C-alpha cells in the first residue's frame, strides 16, 4: 500500500479538496499509473455540482496521461514504463459492443458512476472509507490503480498535457462531428458551444470537409479560438446563427447541428432542431437537464434525426492513437486547446476559470 495526493469531492456542491489517500496494489488485470497531467472536463463539474449521478466521496478526473509504474500478474495490454492515455470508457475488446466496433458502449463501462472495480471493490481509501475514481479512473490523483482496459499505450514523445486531453474532450468532440454525425464534404454544420469538447467538434467537422462550420458561443474568446480550430463563421447567439444559415444555404438550412454547450438546456435543443433542414441531424453530446420537446411532425416532415453521442461514438483503442497521429502530422490542434496549466492545489480555481469562460481547457500538471 502506498499513499497518493488527490483532489476529491466529499459530497455534491462541496469544493474539491486535496487529501492524501491510501492506494492499494494493482490486482491481476490492473495497473498503477503515475499521472503527469489531467484535463479539466466540464463533466467533473457536473459531478461536483450534483447534476449527474455519482457515488460520493469521489476522486475527480477522467482525462489523464502518465506512466505505468506497476502491473498485475495477468496484464497484457501495457508494461511498466509505458506512456498511457486513459480512456474514460474502458474497452475490453471482447463484449458484444467492443467486438462490433462500438467500444464507447463497452459493457465494462457500467461502473463509471460508482468508481468501483468489476469485483465490487475500491482501490482508494481514506480513514477506512472506500473512494471510487470518476469513470473508475481518478486522474486528479497523482497515482491511481486502473483496469488495463482503461489504458491506451501512446508514443513516448507525445507531451503528457496534450495527451491527457485525448482521454475525453478531443475524441468526444471530434467524434461527435466525424462519427456520431458523420459530417461529409460540402455540408453546413452548426456547433453550439466551443469549449474543450466543442472546439474539437469544430476541428472534426472541418477535417471531414464541411463547407460551413458555424459556431455559436456567447464568449468572445471562445469564438476567436473557434476560428483557429476551423470555424468559418461565429455568432454570439443562436438566432443570429440561424439567420446566417438561412441566407447562406438559400433556405435549405444546415445538414448538422452539434450540441456541445456546458449545460444542456431546452432552448439549445430547440434552436438546433430549427436550424437543420431536410434529412438533417441534431447530435447531442452535452449533459444537463434539457429535454427534447418536439412535435412528431417536426421530425417527420423534414425527416430530421436526433442522435445522442457518448464519447463521440469513438473506438478508443483505434481513435486515441489515430488522433495523436493527426496531431503529429499537424492535422489536429492540441497545444492550442490548453489555455492554462494548474497545480493540483489550484483545481477549484481551474474550474472557476472554466465557468467564467476563460479556458478552452485547463490542465492540472501533477508535480512529482
Ligand atoms: N457525451 C459525452 O460523451 C460527453 C463527454 C464529455 C463531455 N460531455 C459534456 O459536454 C459538454 C461540454 O463539455 P466541455 O468540457 O466542452 O465544457 P466547456 O465548459 O469547456 O464548454 C462549454 C461551452 O459552451 C458555451 N455555452 C454555454 N452556453 C451556451 C449556449 N446557450 N449556446 C452556445 N454556447 C454556450 C460556453 O461558453 C463554453 O464555451 C458538457 O455538458 C460535458 O459534460 C459529454
Ligand atoms: Zn469528459
Ligand atoms: Zn467491451
Tab-separated table of N, CA and C in Angstrom, residues 192-193 214-220 223 233-242:
chain	number	residue	atom	x	y	z
A	192	UNK	N	-22.937	24.274	-31.347
A	192	UNK	CA	-23.348	25.103	-30.206
A	192	UNK	C	-22.412	24.821	-29.031
A	193	UNK	N	-21.586	25.785	-28.666
A	193	UNK	CA	-20.682	25.641	-27.520
A	193	UNK	C	-19.294	25.225	-27.965
A	214	UNK	N	-20.258	26.631	-38.549
A	214	UNK	CA	-20.835	27.810	-37.901
A	214	UNK	C	-20.853	27.569	-36.392
A	215	UNK	N	-20.210	28.453	-35.644
A	215	UNK	CA	-20.113	28.267	-34.193
A	215	UNK	C	-20.971	29.290	-33.468
A	216	UNK	N	-21.702	28.791	-32.457
A	216	UNK	CA	-22.448	29.678	-31.561
A	216	UNK	C	-21.824	29.561	-30.175
A	217	UNK	N	-21.337	30.671	-29.637
A	217	UNK	CA	-20.840	30.683	-28.253
A	217	UNK	C	-20.932	32.124	-27.762
A	218	UNK	N	-21.488	32.314	-26.559
A	218	UNK	CA	-21.654	33.699	-26.066
A	218	UNK	C	-20.341	34.372	-25.678
A	219	UNK	N	-19.260	33.594	-25.552
A	219	UNK	CA	-17.986	34.162	-25.070
A	219	UNK	C	-17.074	34.509	-26.252
A	220	UNK	N	-16.644	35.772	-26.312
A	220	UNK	CA	-15.850	36.257	-27.448
A	220	UNK	C	-14.550	35.460	-27.618
A	223	UNK	N	-15.153	32.289	-29.363
A	223	UNK	CA	-15.416	32.497	-30.791
A	223	UNK	C	-14.110	32.769	-31.541
A	233	UNK	N	-17.555	30.712	-39.537
A	233	UNK	CA	-18.398	31.831	-39.118
A	233	UNK	C	-18.730	31.633	-37.645
A	234	UNK	N	-18.742	32.715	-36.870
A	234	UNK	CA	-19.058	32.583	-35.440
A	234	UNK	C	-20.113	33.614	-35.046
A	235	UNK	N	-20.953	33.226	-34.086
A	235	UNK	CA	-22.035	34.099	-33.621
A	235	UNK	C	-22.179	33.985	-32.108
A	236	UNK	N	-22.625	35.070	-31.498
A	236	UNK	CA	-22.779	35.093	-30.040
A	236	UNK	C	-24.092	34.459	-29.599
A	237	UNK	N	-25.045	34.361	-30.514
A	237	UNK	CA	-26.340	33.777	-30.121
A	237	UNK	C	-26.919	32.943	-31.257
A	238	UNK	N	-27.829	32.053	-30.889
A	238	UNK	CA	-28.378	31.083	-31.837
A	238	UNK	C	-29.219	31.748	-32.925
A	239	UNK	N	-29.904	32.836	-32.562
A	239	UNK	CA	-30.777	33.486	-33.545
A	239	UNK	C	-29.967	34.053	-34.716
A	240	UNK	N	-28.844	34.724	-34.399
A	240	UNK	CA	-28.007	35.303	-35.466
A	240	UNK	C	-27.439	34.189	-36.342
A	241	UNK	N	-27.042	33.075	-35.713
A	241	UNK	CA	-26.502	31.954	-36.491
A	241	UNK	C	-27.581	31.402	-37.413
A	242	UNK	N	-28.809	31.305	-36.903
A	242	UNK	CA	-29.920	30.784	-37.700
A	242	UNK	C	-30.143	31.659	-38.943
